[in-house]
Amino acid sequence: MVGSIKVKSQNLHSNGSVQNCASMEEKLDELRHLLGKAEGDILRIVGVGAGAWGSVFAALLQDSYGQFREKVQIRIWRRPGRTVDKATAEHLFEVINSREDVLRRLIRRCAYLKYVEARLGDRTLLADEILKDGFCLNMIHTPLCPLKVVTNLQEAVWDADIVVNGLPSTETREVFEEISHYWKERITVPIIISLSKGIEAALEPLPHIITPTQMINRATGVAIENILYLGGPNIASEIYNKEYANARICGAEKWRKPLAKFLRQPHFIVWDNSDLVTHEVMGGLKNVYAIGAGMVAALTNESATSKSVYFAHCTSEMIFITHLLAEEPEKLAGPLLADTYVTLLKGRNAWYGQMLAKGELSLDMGDSISGKGMIQGVSAVGAFYELLSQSSLSVLHPEENKPVAPVELCPILKTLYRILITRYFLVFIKIQQARFLTNLMP
């Protein structure tokens, strides 16, 4: 009622956000109704994969809707057995003792002693164990709310109504092929929200990309209208710490609009868009070019001029590639390029590029880095290069007036491929990398 001064009930969550209980329950009831949930029938949401973004996403849902236990169940699956090394355990102990709210919570749950023992080296912690207490192995510095963790994949997904894919693209196909075995006798079709960024290249019958939503579709047989992609200009830890962010959920109108409403929070605004392929392609590309951005930053002593030149060239390549691979791409501005910008500023792929250029990491260490997780840009470099090298995709060279493979018009992508995949320039990285990545034709 307009002008009413009645105060609705509020709830303060572990990340400090204030949510209006009545409005959150209304949004939950709306989604339950759309999914045909009867009174007393639990809406089951499960996150698959517990990297930084996957864990934060589950924690946001738990903070918002976990209080309505009779209506919704929120859980997260991760593989069992991953140990926490002593150095990480020591860092985790420091984080715990720097946060009074976290310290009190662990003491109240009788869980503090095991972190003391791990700090002393008298006990080995497991990643799934600490996740139950609200700590993501890839994001130790940002405590989350406690999560309901399942380590058996079949138990996690067999009756899930909404599955959130928080896996790297390199693991998505394998895990969802396993999930498909558990869904053979399902009557209802689940909704899948993919957070994964990355692509695979396929060359038969014609060269084309395979995005994570397509991997899921092919692995499970779930109709593409029930599979959506969510991405945007955000950093997981900053979102959980209430820094204002936005994202887009992309896919069929049937589900994207109600899900955008369901996921929207005061500090995390979710819009919706129909252009699934363009957003997934850009989501994969931004990780590619973030690695180069990190290299440029390190090798030019954080030169603003060099970084801006690189940004101009890399966005030109991204736009060229996206227009080549998407049939009717959305105008590539605003939120799509903003996702690239934030990843170049602070994402793990940019960090990886910096560490390589400084010599603090080596390529021999692989693309799964302790404390950071999977560096998706590495596999994406290989996939985009392989695809764009195909002569059947030839385009007209603007100066030489002859057909060339598209990769010939992508000098940054070519250079990143030579560094990360063939390692051709590895010996010269300290001397020549800045020139390769900044002094390039538009």
Coordinates of C-alpha atoms in Angstrom, one line a residue:
M1 CA 0.0 0.0 0.0
V2 CA 1.4 3.4 -1.0
G3 CA 2.4 5.5 2.0
S4 CA 2.4 2.5 4.4
I5 CA 4.9 2.8 7.2
K6 CA 4.7 -0.9 8.1
V7 CA 8.2 -2.3 8.6
K8 CA 8.7 -5.7 6.9
S9 CA 10.9 -8.3 8.5
Q10 CA 14.5 -8.3 7.5
N11 CA 17.4 -10.7 7.9
L12 CA 21.1 -9.9 8.2
H13 CA 23.2 -12.6 6.4
S14 CA 26.8 -13.6 6.9
N15 CA 28.1 -11.4 4.2
G16 CA 26.5 -8.4 5.8
S17 CA 23.6 -8.0 3.3
V18 CA 20.2 -7.1 4.5
Q19 CA 17.4 -9.0 2.7
N20 CA 13.7 -8.4 2.9
C21 CA 12.4 -11.8 4.0
A22 CA 8.9 -11.3 2.6
S23 CA 10.1 -10.2 -0.9
M24 CA 12.6 -13.1 -1.0
E25 CA 10.0 -15.6 -0.1
E26 CA 7.7 -14.1 -2.7
K27 CA 10.4 -14.6 -5.4
L28 CA 11.0 -18.2 -4.2
D29 CA 7.3 -18.9 -4.3
E30 CA 7.0 -17.5 -7.9
L31 CA 9.8 -19.8 -9.1
R32 CA 8.4 -22.8 -7.3
H33 CA 5.0 -22.2 -9.0
L34 CA 6.6 -22.0 -12.4
L35 CA 8.3 -25.3 -11.8
G36 CA 5.1 -26.9 -10.7
K37 CA 6.1 -27.4 -7.1
A38 CA 3.3 -28.5 -4.8
E39 CA 3.0 -27.5 -1.1
G40 CA 5.6 -29.4 0.9
D41 CA 7.6 -30.3 -2.2
I42 CA 11.2 -29.1 -1.8
L43 CA 12.8 -27.0 -4.6
R44 CA 16.3 -28.6 -5.0
I45 CA 19.2 -26.5 -6.2
V46 CA 22.7 -27.9 -6.5
G47 CA 25.9 -26.3 -7.6
V48 CA 28.3 -28.7 -9.5
G49 CA 31.9 -27.6 -9.0
A50 CA 33.3 -25.5 -6.1
G51 CA 35.7 -23.1 -7.6
A52 CA 35.6 -19.4 -6.5
W53 CA 32.6 -18.4 -8.6
G54 CA 30.7 -21.6 -8.2
S55 CA 31.1 -21.4 -4.4
V56 CA 30.2 -17.8 -4.2
F57 CA 27.1 -18.4 -6.4
A58 CA 25.9 -21.2 -4.0
A59 CA 26.7 -19.0 -1.0
L60 CA 24.6 -16.1 -2.4
L61 CA 21.7 -18.4 -2.9
Q62 CA 22.1 -19.9 0.6
D63 CA 22.3 -16.4 2.2
S64 CA 19.2 -15.3 0.3
Y65 CA 17.0 -18.4 0.4
G66 CA 18.5 -20.9 2.8
Q67 CA 16.3 -19.7 5.7
F68 CA 13.2 -21.1 3.9
R69 CA 14.2 -24.7 4.6
E70 CA 10.7 -26.1 4.1
K71 CA 10.6 -24.8 0.5
V72 CA 14.2 -25.0 -0.9
Q73 CA 17.3 -27.0 -0.4
I74 CA 20.7 -25.6 -1.6
R75 CA 23.7 -27.8 -1.9
I76 CA 27.1 -27.9 -3.6
W77 CA 29.0 -30.8 -5.0
R78 CA 32.8 -31.0 -5.2
R79 CA 35.2 -34.0 -5.6
P80 CA 36.3 -35.5 -2.3
G81 CA 39.9 -36.1 -1.2
R82 CA 41.6 -32.8 -2.2
T83 CA 43.9 -31.9 0.7
V84 CA 44.8 -28.4 2.0
D85 CA 48.6 -28.0 2.1
K86 CA 50.2 -26.6 5.3
A87 CA 50.9 -23.2 3.8
T88 CA 47.3 -22.7 2.8
A89 CA 46.1 -24.0 6.3
E90 CA 48.4 -21.3 7.9
H91 CA 46.9 -18.6 5.7
L92 CA 43.4 -19.9 6.5
F93 CA 44.1 -19.7 10.2
E94 CA 45.2 -16.1 9.8
V95 CA 42.0 -15.2 7.9
I96 CA 39.9 -16.9 10.6
N97 CA 41.5 -15.0 13.5
S98 CA 41.2 -11.7 11.6
R99 CA 37.4 -12.0 11.4
E100 CA 35.6 -12.0 14.7
D101 CA 32.3 -13.2 13.2
V102 CA 34.0 -16.2 11.5
L103 CA 36.0 -17.0 14.7
R104 CA 32.8 -17.0 16.8
R105 CA 31.0 -19.1 14.2
L106 CA 33.6 -21.8 14.2
I107 CA 33.8 -21.8 18.0
R108 CA 30.1 -22.1 18.2
R109 CA 30.2 -25.0 15.7
C110 CA 33.0 -26.7 17.7
A111 CA 35.1 -26.5 14.5
Y112 CA 37.9 -24.1 15.5
L113 CA 40.2 -26.7 17.1
K114 CA 40.8 -28.5 13.8
Y115 CA 42.1 -25.3 12.2
V116 CA 44.5 -24.8 15.1
E117 CA 45.7 -28.4 14.6
A118 CA 46.1 -27.8 10.8
R119 CA 48.1 -24.6 11.6
L120 CA 50.4 -26.6 13.7
G121 CA 50.8 -29.4 11.1
D122 CA 49.1 -31.9 13.4
R123 CA 46.1 -32.4 11.0
T124 CA 45.4 -32.4 7.3
L125 CA 42.3 -30.6 6.2
L126 CA 40.2 -31.5 3.1
A127 CA 38.8 -29.0 0.6
D128 CA 35.2 -30.4 1.0
E129 CA 35.6 -30.3 4.8
I130 CA 36.5 -26.6 4.9
L131 CA 33.8 -25.8 2.3
K132 CA 31.2 -27.0 4.8
D133 CA 32.6 -24.3 7.2
G134 CA 32.5 -21.6 4.4
F135 CA 36.0 -21.6 2.9
C136 CA 36.7 -22.1 -0.7
L137 CA 40.1 -23.5 -1.5
N138 CA 40.6 -21.2 -4.4
M139 CA 39.5 -18.1 -2.4
I140 CA 40.8 -18.6 1.1
H141 CA 40.8 -14.8 1.8
T142 CA 37.0 -14.5 1.5
P143 CA 35.0 -16.5 4.1
L144 CA 31.6 -17.6 2.9
C145 CA 28.5 -18.8 4.8
P146 CA 28.6 -22.5 5.7
L147 CA 27.4 -24.7 2.8
K148 CA 25.8 -28.1 2.5
V149 CA 28.4 -30.1 0.7
V150 CA 27.9 -33.4 -1.1
T151 CA 30.8 -35.4 -2.5
N152 CA 28.8 -38.1 -4.2
L153 CA 27.7 -36.8 -7.6
Q154 CA 24.8 -39.1 -8.0
E155 CA 23.4 -38.1 -4.7
A156 CA 23.8 -34.4 -5.5
V157 CA 22.1 -34.3 -8.9
W158 CA 19.7 -37.2 -9.4
D159 CA 16.6 -35.2 -8.2
A160 CA 17.9 -31.6 -8.6
D161 CA 15.5 -29.2 -10.1
I162 CA 18.1 -26.5 -10.9
V163 CA 21.8 -27.4 -11.5
V164 CA 24.4 -24.7 -11.5
N165 CA 27.5 -25.6 -13.5
G166 CA 30.5 -24.1 -11.8
L167 CA 33.0 -26.4 -13.5
P168 CA 35.8 -25.2 -15.8
S169 CA 34.9 -25.7 -19.5
T170 CA 37.6 -28.4 -19.7
E171 CA 35.8 -30.5 -17.1
T172 CA 32.2 -29.8 -18.1
R173 CA 31.7 -32.4 -20.7
E174 CA 33.1 -35.3 -18.7
V175 CA 31.1 -34.5 -15.5
F176 CA 27.8 -34.0 -17.3
E177 CA 28.3 -37.2 -19.3
E178 CA 28.4 -38.9 -15.9
I179 CA 25.4 -36.9 -14.7
S180 CA 23.4 -38.1 -17.8
H181 CA 23.6 -41.7 -16.4
Y182 CA 21.8 -40.6 -13.3
W183 CA 19.1 -38.8 -15.2
K184 CA 18.0 -41.6 -17.6
E185 CA 14.8 -42.3 -15.7
R186 CA 13.9 -38.7 -14.8
I187 CA 10.4 -37.6 -15.5
T188 CA 10.9 -33.9 -15.1
V189 CA 13.6 -32.0 -17.0
P190 CA 16.0 -29.9 -14.9
I191 CA 17.1 -26.4 -15.5
I192 CA 20.8 -25.9 -15.9
I193 CA 22.6 -22.5 -15.4
S194 CA 26.2 -22.6 -16.6
L195 CA 28.8 -20.2 -15.2
S196 CA 31.6 -21.8 -17.2
K197 CA 33.7 -19.7 -19.6
G198 CA 35.7 -21.4 -22.4
I199 CA 35.2 -23.2 -25.6
E200 CA 36.2 -26.3 -27.5
A201 CA 37.0 -26.3 -31.3
A202 CA 35.4 -28.9 -33.5
L203 CA 36.5 -29.3 -37.1
E204 CA 33.9 -31.8 -38.5
P205 CA 31.8 -31.7 -40.5
L206 CA 32.6 -28.0 -40.6
P207 CA 34.8 -25.9 -38.3
H208 CA 32.8 -24.7 -35.3
I209 CA 32.9 -23.9 -31.6
I210 CA 31.4 -25.9 -28.8
T211 CA 30.4 -23.8 -25.8
P212 CA 29.8 -25.1 -22.3
T213 CA 26.0 -25.0 -22.8
Q214 CA 26.3 -27.0 -26.0
M215 CA 28.6 -29.5 -24.2
I216 CA 25.9 -29.9 -21.5
N217 CA 23.2 -30.3 -24.2
R218 CA 25.1 -33.0 -26.0
A219 CA 26.2 -34.8 -22.9
T220 CA 22.8 -34.9 -21.2
G221 CA 20.2 -34.5 -23.9
V222 CA 18.5 -31.7 -21.9
A223 CA 16.9 -29.3 -24.4
I224 CA 18.9 -26.2 -25.0
E225 CA 15.9 -24.0 -23.9
N226 CA 16.5 -25.4 -20.4
I227 CA 20.2 -24.5 -20.4
L228 CA 21.3 -21.0 -19.7
Y229 CA 24.5 -19.1 -19.3
L230 CA 25.2 -16.5 -16.6
G231 CA 28.2 -14.1 -16.8
G232 CA 29.1 -10.5 -16.3
P233 CA 31.7 -8.0 -15.2
N234 CA 32.4 -9.3 -11.7
I235 CA 35.0 -10.8 -9.4
A236 CA 33.7 -13.5 -7.1
S237 CA 35.1 -12.3 -3.9
E238 CA 34.0 -8.7 -4.5
I239 CA 30.4 -9.9 -5.2
Y240 CA 30.3 -11.7 -1.9
N241 CA 31.7 -8.7 -0.1
K242 CA 28.7 -6.7 -1.4
E243 CA 30.5 -4.6 -4.0
Y244 CA 27.9 -3.6 -6.6
A245 CA 28.0 -5.9 -9.7
N246 CA 25.7 -7.0 -12.5
A247 CA 25.4 -10.0 -14.7
R248 CA 23.4 -11.3 -17.6
I249 CA 21.5 -14.6 -17.8
C250 CA 21.2 -15.7 -21.4
G251 CA 19.0 -18.2 -23.1
A252 CA 15.4 -19.0 -23.9
E253 CA 12.8 -16.5 -22.7
K254 CA 10.9 -19.2 -20.9
W255 CA 13.4 -19.4 -18.1
R256 CA 15.8 -16.5 -18.3
K257 CA 13.3 -13.8 -17.2
P258 CA 12.0 -15.6 -14.1
L259 CA 15.6 -16.7 -13.2
A260 CA 16.9 -13.2 -13.6
K261 CA 14.3 -12.1 -11.1
F262 CA 15.0 -15.0 -8.7
L263 CA 18.8 -14.3 -8.7
R264 CA 18.7 -10.6 -8.5
Q265 CA 19.9 -9.1 -5.2
P266 CA 20.4 -5.5 -4.0
H267 CA 24.1 -5.6 -4.9
F268 CA 24.0 -8.1 -7.6
I269 CA 21.7 -7.0 -10.5
V270 CA 20.9 -9.7 -13.0
W271 CA 19.6 -8.8 -16.5
D272 CA 18.5 -11.2 -19.2
N273 CA 19.4 -11.5 -22.8
S274 CA 18.6 -13.9 -25.7
D275 CA 22.0 -14.0 -27.3
L276 CA 23.5 -17.1 -25.7
V277 CA 26.3 -17.8 -28.2
T278 CA 27.7 -14.3 -28.3
H279 CA 27.9 -14.0 -24.5
E280 CA 29.6 -17.5 -24.2
V281 CA 32.1 -16.6 -27.0
M282 CA 33.0 -13.4 -25.3
G283 CA 33.2 -15.1 -22.0
G284 CA 35.8 -17.4 -23.4
L285 CA 37.7 -14.8 -25.3
K286 CA 38.1 -12.4 -22.4
N287 CA 40.1 -15.1 -20.5
V288 CA 42.4 -15.4 -23.6
Y289 CA 43.2 -11.8 -23.8
A290 CA 43.5 -11.3 -20.0
I291 CA 46.6 -13.5 -20.0
G292 CA 48.2 -11.1 -22.5
A293 CA 47.1 -8.1 -20.5
G294 CA 48.8 -9.5 -17.4
M295 CA 52.0 -10.0 -19.4
V296 CA 51.9 -6.4 -20.7
A297 CA 51.3 -5.0 -17.3
A298 CA 54.3 -6.9 -15.8
L299 CA 56.7 -6.2 -18.7
T300 CA 56.0 -2.5 -19.0
N301 CA 56.0 -1.8 -15.3
E302 CA 52.2 -1.2 -15.3
S303 CA 52.5 1.4 -18.0
A304 CA 49.0 3.0 -18.5
T305 CA 49.8 3.8 -22.1
S306 CA 51.0 0.3 -23.0
K307 CA 47.9 -1.3 -21.3
S308 CA 45.5 1.1 -23.1
V309 CA 47.2 0.2 -26.5
Y310 CA 46.8 -3.4 -25.7
F311 CA 43.2 -3.0 -24.7
A312 CA 42.4 -1.3 -28.0
H313 CA 44.0 -4.0 -30.0
C314 CA 42.6 -7.0 -28.0
T315 CA 39.0 -5.7 -28.1
S316 CA 39.3 -5.2 -31.9
E317 CA 40.4 -8.9 -32.2
M318 CA 37.6 -10.0 -29.9
I319 CA 35.0 -8.2 -31.9
F320 CA 36.4 -9.6 -35.1
I321 CA 36.3 -13.1 -33.8
T322 CA 32.9 -12.9 -32.2
H323 CA 31.3 -11.5 -35.4
L324 CA 32.9 -14.3 -37.3
L325 CA 31.6 -17.1 -35.0
A326 CA 28.2 -15.8 -34.0
E327 CA 25.5 -15.6 -36.7
E328 CA 23.8 -12.4 -35.5
P329 CA 25.9 -11.1 -32.7
E330 CA 24.6 -8.4 -30.4
K331 CA 26.3 -5.0 -30.6
L332 CA 29.5 -5.7 -28.7
A333 CA 29.5 -2.8 -26.2
G334 CA 28.6 -2.2 -22.6
P335 CA 28.2 -5.3 -20.5
L336 CA 30.0 -7.6 -22.9
L337 CA 33.2 -5.5 -23.0
A338 CA 32.9 -4.6 -19.3
D339 CA 33.3 -8.3 -18.5
T340 CA 36.6 -8.1 -20.5
Y341 CA 37.7 -5.0 -18.7
V342 CA 37.2 -6.4 -15.1
T343 CA 39.0 -9.6 -16.1
L344 CA 42.0 -7.7 -17.5
L345 CA 42.1 -5.6 -14.3
K346 CA 41.8 -8.3 -11.6
G347 CA 41.0 -11.8 -13.0
R348 CA 43.0 -14.9 -12.3
N349 CA 44.0 -15.1 -16.0
A350 CA 45.5 -11.6 -15.9
W351 CA 47.3 -12.6 -12.7
Y352 CA 48.6 -15.8 -14.4
G353 CA 50.0 -13.7 -17.3
Q354 CA 51.8 -11.4 -14.8
M355 CA 53.3 -14.2 -12.9
L356 CA 54.6 -15.9 -16.1
A357 CA 56.1 -12.6 -17.3
K358 CA 57.8 -12.1 -13.9
G359 CA 59.1 -15.6 -13.9
E360 CA 57.2 -16.4 -10.7
L361 CA 55.3 -19.2 -12.5
S362 CA 56.4 -21.5 -15.3
L363 CA 54.4 -23.2 -18.0
D364 CA 55.6 -26.5 -16.7
M365 CA 53.4 -26.0 -13.7
G366 CA 50.3 -26.5 -15.8
D367 CA 47.1 -24.4 -16.0
S368 CA 45.7 -25.5 -12.6
I369 CA 47.3 -23.3 -10.0
S370 CA 47.1 -23.8 -6.2
G371 CA 45.0 -21.2 -4.6
K372 CA 43.6 -19.9 -7.9
G373 CA 42.1 -23.0 -9.6
M374 CA 41.9 -23.6 -13.4
I375 CA 43.4 -20.9 -15.7
Q376 CA 40.8 -21.2 -18.4
G377 CA 42.5 -18.9 -20.8
V378 CA 45.2 -21.4 -21.7
S379 CA 42.9 -24.0 -23.1
A380 CA 40.8 -21.3 -24.8
V381 CA 43.9 -20.0 -26.6
G382 CA 44.5 -23.4 -28.1
A383 CA 40.8 -23.9 -29.1
F384 CA 40.4 -20.4 -30.7
Y385 CA 43.7 -20.7 -32.5
E386 CA 42.9 -24.2 -33.9
L387 CA 39.5 -23.1 -35.1
L388 CA 40.6 -19.8 -36.7
S389 CA 43.5 -21.5 -38.5
Q390 CA 41.1 -23.4 -40.7
S391 CA 41.3 -22.4 -44.4
S392 CA 37.6 -23.1 -44.9
L393 CA 36.9 -20.1 -42.7
S394 CA 39.1 -17.8 -44.9
V395 CA 38.4 -14.1 -45.0
L396 CA 39.8 -11.4 -47.3
H397 CA 43.0 -9.8 -46.1
P398 CA 42.2 -6.0 -46.0
E399 CA 45.7 -5.0 -47.4
E400 CA 46.9 -7.9 -49.4
N401 CA 43.5 -8.5 -51.0
K402 CA 43.7 -12.3 -50.8
P403 CA 42.0 -14.9 -48.7
V404 CA 43.7 -15.9 -45.4
A405 CA 42.8 -17.9 -42.4
P406 CA 41.1 -15.7 -39.8
V407 CA 44.0 -16.2 -37.3
E408 CA 46.3 -14.2 -39.6
L409 CA 44.3 -11.1 -38.7
C410 CA 44.6 -11.9 -35.0
P411 CA 48.3 -11.1 -34.1
I412 CA 47.8 -11.1 -30.3
L413 CA 46.1 -14.6 -30.4
K414 CA 48.9 -15.9 -32.6
T415 CA 51.5 -14.6 -30.2
L416 CA 49.7 -16.0 -27.1
Y417 CA 49.5 -19.4 -28.9
R418 CA 53.2 -19.4 -29.6
I419 CA 54.0 -18.5 -26.0
L420 CA 51.5 -20.7 -24.1
I421 CA 51.0 -23.7 -26.5
T422 CA 54.1 -24.1 -28.7
R423 CA 56.4 -22.2 -26.3
Y424 CA 58.2 -20.9 -29.3
F425 CA 59.0 -17.5 -27.7
L426 CA 59.5 -18.7 -24.2
V427 CA 63.3 -18.1 -24.1
F428 CA 62.8 -14.5 -25.2
I429 CA 59.8 -13.6 -23.1
K430 CA 61.6 -11.1 -20.9
I431 CA 63.0 -9.2 -23.9
Q432 CA 60.4 -9.4 -26.6
Q433 CA 57.0 -10.0 -25.1
A434 CA 56.0 -6.4 -24.6
R435 CA 56.7 -5.6 -28.2
F436 CA 54.7 -8.6 -29.5
L437 CA 51.7 -7.7 -27.4
T438 CA 51.6 -3.9 -27.6
N439 CA 53.2 -2.9 -31.0
L440 CA 50.6 -4.7 -33.1
M441 CA 48.5 -3.6 -36.0
P442 CA 44.9 -2.8 -35.1

